[in-house]
């Protein structure tokens, strides 16, 4: 009986040794940096680091763009308010009375081109906007 127990014990030990040897080989292949999962994990880790750096750069750029857009939006709102005030002020201006056409008179004889250049007054620029000055309260 002791002999059978010793044989079974040796057979169990040999089986465990073989099992450990197979597991060690599998683990070596699994962690191999060239072909196994170790290489895939190393590559993925490097890609995660690169993507983290790119993401931080994109966040920084987005933050700067947001700040710039907020300042431009504020300026645009200020300009829009000023334009609204100008348009409202234009509605407050009195309507100009239509001018009656000048009575028809015979035209004097046309002077020569040289005489026109000498006597022609400088043309005044057309008035685009008229500023309304509020009357002082008395």
Short mmCIF file of N, CA and C in Angstrom, two decimals:
data_model
loop_
_atom_site.label_atom_id
_atom_site.label_comp_id
_atom_site.label_asym_id
_atom_site.label_seq_id
_atom_site.Cartn_x
_atom_site.Cartn_y
_atom_site.Cartn_z
N UNK A 1 0.82 -1.17 0.00
CA UNK A 1 0.00 0.00 0.00
C UNK A 1 0.87 1.25 0.00
N UNK A 2 1.94 1.25 0.75
CA UNK A 2 2.84 2.40 0.79
C UNK A 2 3.49 2.60 -0.57
N UNK A 3 3.74 1.49 -1.25
CA UNK A 3 4.35 1.58 -2.58
C UNK A 3 3.39 2.24 -3.56
N UNK A 4 2.13 1.92 -3.50
CA UNK A 4 1.12 2.51 -4.39
C UNK A 4 0.98 4.00 -4.08
N UNK A 5 1.02 4.35 -2.83
CA UNK A 5 0.90 5.76 -2.43
C UNK A 5 2.11 6.54 -2.94
N UNK A 6 3.31 5.93 -2.84
CA UNK A 6 4.50 6.62 -3.33
C UNK A 6 4.45 6.81 -4.84
N UNK A 7 3.96 5.83 -5.55
CA UNK A 7 3.87 5.93 -7.02
C UNK A 7 2.87 7.02 -7.39
N UNK A 8 1.74 7.05 -6.70
CA UNK A 8 0.74 8.09 -6.98
C UNK A 8 1.30 9.48 -6.64
N UNK A 9 2.06 9.58 -5.57
CA UNK A 9 2.65 10.86 -5.18
C UNK A 9 3.66 11.31 -6.22
N UNK A 10 4.48 10.42 -6.71
CA UNK A 10 5.47 10.77 -7.74
C UNK A 10 4.75 11.16 -9.03
N UNK A 11 3.70 10.42 -9.40
CA UNK A 11 2.94 10.73 -10.62
C UNK A 11 2.29 12.11 -10.48
N UNK A 12 1.75 12.45 -9.33
CA UNK A 12 1.16 13.78 -9.10
C UNK A 12 2.20 14.88 -9.20
N UNK A 13 3.37 14.62 -8.65
CA UNK A 13 4.44 15.61 -8.69
C UNK A 13 4.91 15.82 -10.13
N UNK A 14 5.04 14.73 -10.90
CA UNK A 14 5.44 14.86 -12.31
C UNK A 14 4.36 15.61 -13.11
N UNK A 15 3.08 15.34 -12.84
CA UNK A 15 1.98 16.04 -13.52
C UNK A 15 2.00 17.54 -13.20
N UNK A 16 2.23 17.87 -11.93
CA UNK A 16 2.29 19.28 -11.54
C UNK A 16 3.48 19.96 -12.20
N UNK A 17 4.61 19.25 -12.29
CA UNK A 17 5.80 19.81 -12.94
C UNK A 17 5.53 20.08 -14.41
N UNK A 18 4.93 19.12 -15.08
CA UNK A 18 4.59 19.30 -16.49
C UNK A 18 3.61 20.46 -16.68
N UNK A 19 2.60 20.55 -15.81
CA UNK A 19 1.60 21.63 -15.88
C UNK A 19 2.28 23.00 -15.68
N UNK A 20 3.16 23.10 -14.71
CA UNK A 20 3.88 24.37 -14.46
C UNK A 20 4.77 24.73 -15.63
N UNK A 21 5.42 23.72 -16.24
CA UNK A 21 6.28 24.00 -17.40
C UNK A 21 5.45 24.54 -18.57
N UNK A 22 4.28 23.95 -18.83
CA UNK A 22 3.40 24.42 -19.91
C UNK A 22 2.92 25.84 -19.63
N UNK A 23 2.54 26.10 -18.38
CA UNK A 23 2.09 27.45 -18.01
C UNK A 23 3.21 28.48 -18.16
N UNK A 24 4.42 28.10 -17.80
CA UNK A 24 5.56 29.03 -17.91
C UNK A 24 5.81 29.37 -19.38
N UNK A 25 5.73 28.40 -20.26
CA UNK A 25 5.92 28.67 -21.68
C UNK A 25 4.82 29.59 -22.22
N UNK A 26 3.59 29.34 -21.83
CA UNK A 26 2.47 30.19 -22.27
C UNK A 26 2.64 31.62 -21.76
N UNK A 27 3.06 31.75 -20.52
CA UNK A 27 3.24 33.07 -19.94
C UNK A 27 4.37 33.82 -20.64
N UNK A 28 5.44 33.11 -21.00
CA UNK A 28 6.54 33.73 -21.74
C UNK A 28 6.06 34.22 -23.11
N UNK A 29 5.27 33.42 -23.80
CA UNK A 29 4.73 33.85 -25.10
C UNK A 29 3.74 35.00 -24.94
N UNK A 30 2.99 34.97 -23.87
CA UNK A 30 2.00 36.02 -23.62
C UNK A 30 2.70 37.37 -23.38
N UNK A 31 3.80 37.35 -22.65
CA UNK A 31 4.51 38.58 -22.30
C UNK A 31 5.58 38.97 -23.32
N UNK A 32 5.73 38.19 -24.38
CA UNK A 32 6.74 38.48 -25.39
C UNK A 32 6.46 39.86 -26.00
N UNK A 33 7.47 40.75 -26.03
CA UNK A 33 7.29 42.11 -26.53
C UNK A 33 7.20 42.17 -28.05
N UNK A 34 7.64 41.15 -28.73
CA UNK A 34 7.61 41.16 -30.19
C UNK A 34 6.26 40.70 -30.74
N UNK A 35 5.77 39.56 -30.26
CA UNK A 35 4.58 38.96 -30.86
C UNK A 35 3.39 38.87 -29.90
N UNK A 36 3.63 38.78 -28.64
CA UNK A 36 2.57 38.47 -27.70
C UNK A 36 1.80 39.68 -27.22
N UNK A 37 1.03 39.46 -26.18
CA UNK A 37 0.18 40.49 -25.60
C UNK A 37 1.01 41.59 -24.96
N UNK A 38 2.20 41.26 -24.50
CA UNK A 38 3.07 42.28 -23.90
C UNK A 38 3.39 43.38 -24.89
N UNK A 39 3.67 42.98 -26.12
CA UNK A 39 3.95 43.97 -27.17
C UNK A 39 2.72 44.79 -27.48
N UNK A 40 1.56 44.13 -27.55
CA UNK A 40 0.32 44.85 -27.83
C UNK A 40 0.01 45.84 -26.71
N UNK A 41 0.24 45.42 -25.48
CA UNK A 41 -0.01 46.30 -24.34
C UNK A 41 0.96 47.48 -24.37
N UNK A 42 2.23 47.22 -24.70
CA UNK A 42 3.22 48.30 -24.77
C UNK A 42 2.85 49.30 -25.87
N UNK A 43 2.42 48.81 -27.02
CA UNK A 43 2.02 49.69 -28.13
C UNK A 43 0.79 50.51 -27.74
N UNK A 44 -0.20 49.85 -27.15
CA UNK A 44 -1.41 50.56 -26.72
C UNK A 44 -1.10 51.60 -25.65
N UNK A 45 -0.20 51.28 -24.75
CA UNK A 45 0.19 52.24 -23.71
C UNK A 45 0.83 53.47 -24.33
N UNK A 46 1.71 53.26 -25.31
CA UNK A 46 2.34 54.39 -25.99
C UNK A 46 1.30 55.22 -26.74
N UNK A 47 0.34 54.56 -27.37
CA UNK A 47 -0.71 55.28 -28.08
C UNK A 47 -1.60 56.07 -27.12
N UNK A 48 -1.87 55.52 -25.96
CA UNK A 48 -2.66 56.24 -24.97
C UNK A 48 -1.91 57.49 -24.51
N UNK A 49 -0.61 57.38 -24.31
CA UNK A 49 0.19 58.55 -23.92
C UNK A 49 0.15 59.62 -25.00
N UNK A 50 0.31 59.21 -26.25
CA UNK A 50 0.26 60.17 -27.36
C UNK A 50 -1.12 60.83 -27.45
N UNK A 51 -2.17 60.03 -27.32
CA UNK A 51 -3.52 60.59 -27.40
C UNK A 51 -3.81 61.54 -26.24
N UNK A 52 -3.25 61.25 -25.07
CA UNK A 52 -3.42 62.14 -23.92
C UNK A 52 -2.77 63.49 -24.20
N UNK A 53 -1.57 63.48 -24.79
CA UNK A 53 -0.89 64.73 -25.13
C UNK A 53 -1.68 65.52 -26.18
N UNK A 54 -2.19 64.81 -27.20
CA UNK A 54 -2.97 65.47 -28.24
C UNK A 54 -4.25 66.06 -27.66
N UNK A 55 -4.90 65.31 -26.78
CA UNK A 55 -6.13 65.79 -26.15
C UNK A 55 -5.87 67.03 -25.31
N UNK A 56 -4.77 67.07 -24.57
CA UNK A 56 -4.45 68.25 -23.78
C UNK A 56 -4.19 69.45 -24.68
N UNK A 57 -3.51 69.23 -25.79
CA UNK A 57 -3.29 70.32 -26.75
C UNK A 57 -4.59 70.82 -27.35
N UNK A 58 -5.49 69.90 -27.69
CA UNK A 58 -6.78 70.30 -28.25
C UNK A 58 -7.61 71.06 -27.23
N UNK A 59 -7.57 70.64 -25.97
CA UNK A 59 -8.30 71.35 -24.93
C UNK A 59 -7.75 72.76 -24.75
N UNK A 60 -6.44 72.88 -24.79
CA UNK A 60 -5.82 74.20 -24.65
C UNK A 60 -6.22 75.11 -25.82
N UNK A 61 -6.18 74.57 -27.02
CA UNK A 61 -6.58 75.35 -28.20
C UNK A 61 -8.05 75.74 -28.12
N UNK A 62 -8.89 74.82 -27.69
CA UNK A 62 -10.32 75.11 -27.57
C UNK A 62 -10.56 76.18 -26.51
N UNK A 63 -9.80 76.14 -25.43
CA UNK A 63 -9.94 77.14 -24.39
C UNK A 63 -9.58 78.52 -24.93
N UNK A 64 -8.46 78.60 -25.68
CA UNK A 64 -8.06 79.89 -26.27
C UNK A 64 -9.10 80.38 -27.27
N UNK A 65 -9.62 79.47 -28.09
CA UNK A 65 -10.63 79.85 -29.08
C UNK A 65 -11.90 80.33 -28.39
N UNK A 66 -12.28 79.68 -27.31
CA UNK A 66 -13.48 80.08 -26.58
C UNK A 66 -13.30 81.48 -26.00
N UNK A 67 -12.12 81.74 -25.43
CA UNK A 67 -11.86 83.08 -24.87
C UNK A 67 -11.92 84.14 -25.96
N UNK A 68 -11.31 83.85 -27.11
CA UNK A 68 -11.35 84.80 -28.22
C UNK A 68 -12.76 85.04 -28.73
N UNK A 69 -13.53 83.96 -28.86
CA UNK A 69 -14.91 84.10 -29.32
C UNK A 69 -15.76 84.87 -28.32
N UNK A 70 -15.52 84.67 -27.03
CA UNK A 70 -16.30 85.41 -26.03
C UNK A 70 -16.01 86.90 -26.11
N UNK A 71 -14.72 87.26 -26.30
CA UNK A 71 -14.40 88.68 -26.40
C UNK A 71 -14.99 89.28 -27.69
N UNK A 72 -14.93 88.54 -28.79
CA UNK A 72 -15.51 89.04 -30.03
C UNK A 72 -17.02 89.15 -29.94
N UNK A 73 -17.64 88.19 -29.27
CA UNK A 73 -19.10 88.24 -29.10
C UNK A 73 -19.49 89.45 -28.26
N UNK A 74 -18.72 89.72 -27.22
CA UNK A 74 -18.99 90.90 -26.39
C UNK A 74 -18.87 92.18 -27.19
N UNK A 75 -17.83 92.27 -28.01
CA UNK A 75 -17.66 93.46 -28.84
C UNK A 75 -18.81 93.59 -29.84
N UNK A 76 -19.22 92.47 -30.43
CA UNK A 76 -20.32 92.50 -31.40
C UNK A 76 -21.62 92.94 -30.73
N UNK A 77 -21.86 92.48 -29.50
CA UNK A 77 -23.07 92.90 -28.80
C UNK A 77 -23.03 94.40 -28.50
N UNK A 78 -21.86 94.91 -28.13
CA UNK A 78 -21.74 96.36 -27.89
C UNK A 78 -22.03 97.15 -29.16
N UNK A 79 -21.47 96.70 -30.26
CA UNK A 79 -21.70 97.39 -31.54
C UNK A 79 -23.17 97.30 -31.93
N UNK A 80 -23.80 96.15 -31.70
CA UNK A 80 -25.21 95.99 -32.03
C UNK A 80 -26.06 96.95 -31.19
N UNK A 81 -25.71 97.11 -29.91
CA UNK A 81 -26.45 98.06 -29.07
C UNK A 81 -26.30 99.48 -29.60
N UNK A 82 -25.07 99.84 -29.98
CA UNK A 82 -24.85 101.19 -30.51
C UNK A 82 -25.63 101.40 -31.80
N UNK A 83 -25.65 100.39 -32.67
CA UNK A 83 -26.40 100.50 -33.92
C UNK A 83 -27.89 100.63 -33.66
N UNK A 84 -28.39 99.88 -32.67
CA UNK A 84 -29.81 100.01 -32.33
C UNK A 84 -30.12 101.42 -31.85
N UNK A 85 -29.21 101.99 -31.05
CA UNK A 85 -29.42 103.37 -30.58
C UNK A 85 -29.41 104.35 -31.74
N UNK A 86 -28.49 104.14 -32.68
CA UNK A 86 -28.43 105.04 -33.84
C UNK A 86 -29.69 104.93 -34.68
N UNK A 87 -30.17 103.72 -34.89
CA UNK A 87 -31.40 103.54 -35.67
C UNK A 87 -32.57 104.17 -34.94
N UNK A 88 -32.63 104.00 -33.62
CA UNK A 88 -33.71 104.61 -32.84
C UNK A 88 -33.61 106.13 -32.91
N UNK A 89 -32.39 106.66 -32.90
CA UNK A 89 -32.22 108.11 -33.00
C UNK A 89 -32.64 108.60 -34.37
N UNK A 90 -32.45 107.81 -35.38
CA UNK A 90 -32.86 108.21 -36.74
C UNK A 90 -34.39 108.32 -36.82
N UNK A 91 -35.11 107.51 -36.07
CA UNK A 91 -36.58 107.58 -36.07
C UNK A 91 -37.06 108.85 -35.37
N UNK A 92 -36.24 109.40 -34.48
CA UNK A 92 -36.63 110.60 -33.74
C UNK A 92 -36.45 111.87 -34.57
N UNK A 93 -35.69 111.79 -35.65
CA UNK A 93 -35.46 112.98 -36.46
C UNK A 93 -36.76 113.41 -37.14
N UNK A 94 -36.99 114.73 -37.23
CA UNK A 94 -38.21 115.17 -37.92
C UNK A 94 -38.07 114.92 -39.42
N UNK A 95 -39.19 114.64 -40.04
CA UNK A 95 -39.18 114.41 -41.48
C UNK A 95 -38.94 115.74 -42.17
N UNK A 96 -38.11 115.75 -43.16
CA UNK A 96 -37.81 116.99 -43.87
C UNK A 96 -38.99 117.33 -44.77
N UNK A 97 -39.32 118.62 -44.81
CA UNK A 97 -40.42 119.07 -45.66
C UNK A 97 -39.96 118.99 -47.11
N UNK A 98 -40.83 118.49 -47.99
CA UNK A 98 -40.42 118.43 -49.40
C UNK A 98 -40.24 119.84 -49.96
N UNK A 99 -39.21 120.00 -50.70
CA UNK A 99 -38.92 121.31 -51.28
C UNK A 99 -39.73 121.49 -52.56
N UNK A 100 -40.27 122.68 -52.69
CA UNK A 100 -41.05 122.98 -53.89
C UNK A 100 -40.08 123.17 -55.05
N UNK A 101 -40.46 122.72 -56.24
CA UNK A 101 -39.56 122.90 -57.38
C UNK A 101 -39.43 124.39 -57.71
N UNK A 102 -38.25 124.77 -58.15
CA UNK A 102 -37.98 126.17 -58.50
C UNK A 102 -38.81 126.53 -59.72
N UNK A 103 -39.29 127.78 -59.77
CA UNK A 103 -40.09 128.19 -60.94
C UNK A 103 -39.25 128.11 -62.20
N UNK A 104 -39.89 127.74 -63.25
CA UNK A 104 -39.19 127.58 -64.53
C UNK A 104 -38.85 128.96 -65.08
N UNK A 105 -37.59 129.21 -65.26
CA UNK A 105 -37.12 130.46 -65.87
C UNK A 105 -36.26 130.08 -67.06
N UNK A 106 -36.20 130.96 -68.02
CA UNK A 106 -35.35 130.62 -69.17
C UNK A 106 -33.90 130.52 -68.73
N UNK A 107 -33.22 129.55 -69.25
CA UNK A 107 -31.82 129.32 -68.89
C UNK A 107 -30.94 130.36 -69.57
N UNK A 108 -29.97 130.92 -68.81
CA UNK A 108 -29.05 131.88 -69.44
C UNK A 108 -28.15 131.16 -70.42
N UNK A 109 -27.54 131.86 -71.31
CA UNK A 109 -26.66 131.19 -72.28
C UNK A 109 -25.51 130.49 -71.56
N UNK A 110 -25.15 129.33 -72.06
CA UNK A 110 -24.10 128.51 -71.44
C UNK A 110 -22.74 129.14 -71.66
N UNK A 111 -21.97 129.33 -70.58
CA UNK A 111 -20.62 129.88 -70.75
C UNK A 111 -19.68 128.82 -71.32
N UNK A 112 -18.56 129.25 -71.77
CA UNK A 112 -17.58 128.32 -72.34
C UNK A 112 -17.00 127.44 -71.24
N UNK A 113 -16.35 126.35 -71.63
CA UNK A 113 -15.79 125.39 -70.68
C UNK A 113 -14.72 126.04 -69.82
N UNK A 114 -13.91 126.92 -70.38
CA UNK A 114 -12.85 127.58 -69.61
C UNK A 114 -13.46 128.51 -68.57
N UNK A 115 -14.53 129.19 -68.92
CA UNK A 115 -15.17 130.10 -67.99
C UNK A 115 -15.84 129.31 -66.87
N UNK A 116 -16.37 128.12 -67.19
CA UNK A 116 -17.00 127.30 -66.16
C UNK A 116 -15.97 126.84 -65.14
N UNK A 117 -14.78 126.47 -65.58
CA UNK A 117 -13.75 126.01 -64.67
C UNK A 117 -13.30 127.13 -63.75
N UNK A 118 -13.23 128.35 -64.26
CA UNK A 118 -12.76 129.46 -63.45
C UNK A 118 -13.80 129.89 -62.43
N UNK A 119 -15.08 129.87 -62.81
CA UNK A 119 -16.11 130.40 -61.93
C UNK A 119 -16.88 129.33 -61.17
N UNK A 120 -16.62 128.05 -61.43
CA UNK A 120 -17.38 126.98 -60.77
C UNK A 120 -16.97 126.87 -59.31
N UNK A 121 -17.94 127.02 -58.40
CA UNK A 121 -17.59 126.86 -56.99
C UNK A 121 -17.35 125.38 -56.66
N UNK A 122 -16.59 125.14 -55.62
CA UNK A 122 -16.33 123.77 -55.20
C UNK A 122 -17.62 123.17 -54.65
N UNK A 123 -17.92 121.95 -55.05
CA UNK A 123 -19.16 121.31 -54.63
C UNK A 123 -19.03 120.86 -53.18
N UNK A 124 -20.07 121.10 -52.42
CA UNK A 124 -20.08 120.68 -51.02
C UNK A 124 -20.42 119.19 -50.96
N UNK A 125 -19.82 118.46 -50.04
CA UNK A 125 -20.13 117.03 -49.94
C UNK A 125 -21.57 116.83 -49.45
N UNK A 126 -22.15 115.76 -49.92
CA UNK A 126 -23.54 115.46 -49.54
C UNK A 126 -23.58 115.09 -48.05
N UNK A 127 -24.62 115.50 -47.36
CA UNK A 127 -24.76 115.21 -45.95
C UNK A 127 -25.41 113.83 -45.82
N UNK A 128 -24.70 112.92 -45.15
CA UNK A 128 -25.21 111.57 -44.98
C UNK A 128 -26.02 111.44 -43.69
N UNK A 129 -25.51 112.01 -42.61
CA UNK A 129 -26.19 111.93 -41.33
C UNK A 129 -26.28 113.33 -40.74
N UNK A 130 -27.35 113.56 -40.06
CA UNK A 130 -27.53 114.84 -39.40
C UNK A 130 -27.62 114.58 -37.91
N UNK A 131 -26.79 115.24 -37.14
CA UNK A 131 -26.79 115.03 -35.71
C UNK A 131 -27.88 115.87 -35.07
N UNK A 132 -28.64 115.24 -34.23
CA UNK A 132 -29.71 115.94 -33.54
C UNK A 132 -29.16 116.41 -32.20
N UNK A 133 -29.20 117.70 -31.99
CA UNK A 133 -28.70 118.28 -30.76
C UNK A 133 -29.92 118.59 -29.88
N UNK A 134 -30.02 117.99 -28.71
CA UNK A 134 -31.18 118.28 -27.86
C UNK A 134 -31.11 119.71 -27.37
N UNK A 135 -32.29 120.30 -27.30
CA UNK A 135 -32.36 121.69 -26.83
C UNK A 135 -32.14 121.72 -25.33
N UNK A 136 -31.44 122.75 -24.87
CA UNK A 136 -31.13 122.85 -23.45
C UNK A 136 -32.42 123.16 -22.68
N UNK A 137 -32.62 122.48 -21.58
CA UNK A 137 -33.81 122.71 -20.76
C UNK A 137 -33.63 124.00 -20.01
N UNK A 138 -34.62 124.86 -20.05
CA UNK A 138 -34.51 126.16 -19.38
C UNK A 138 -35.28 126.17 -18.10
#
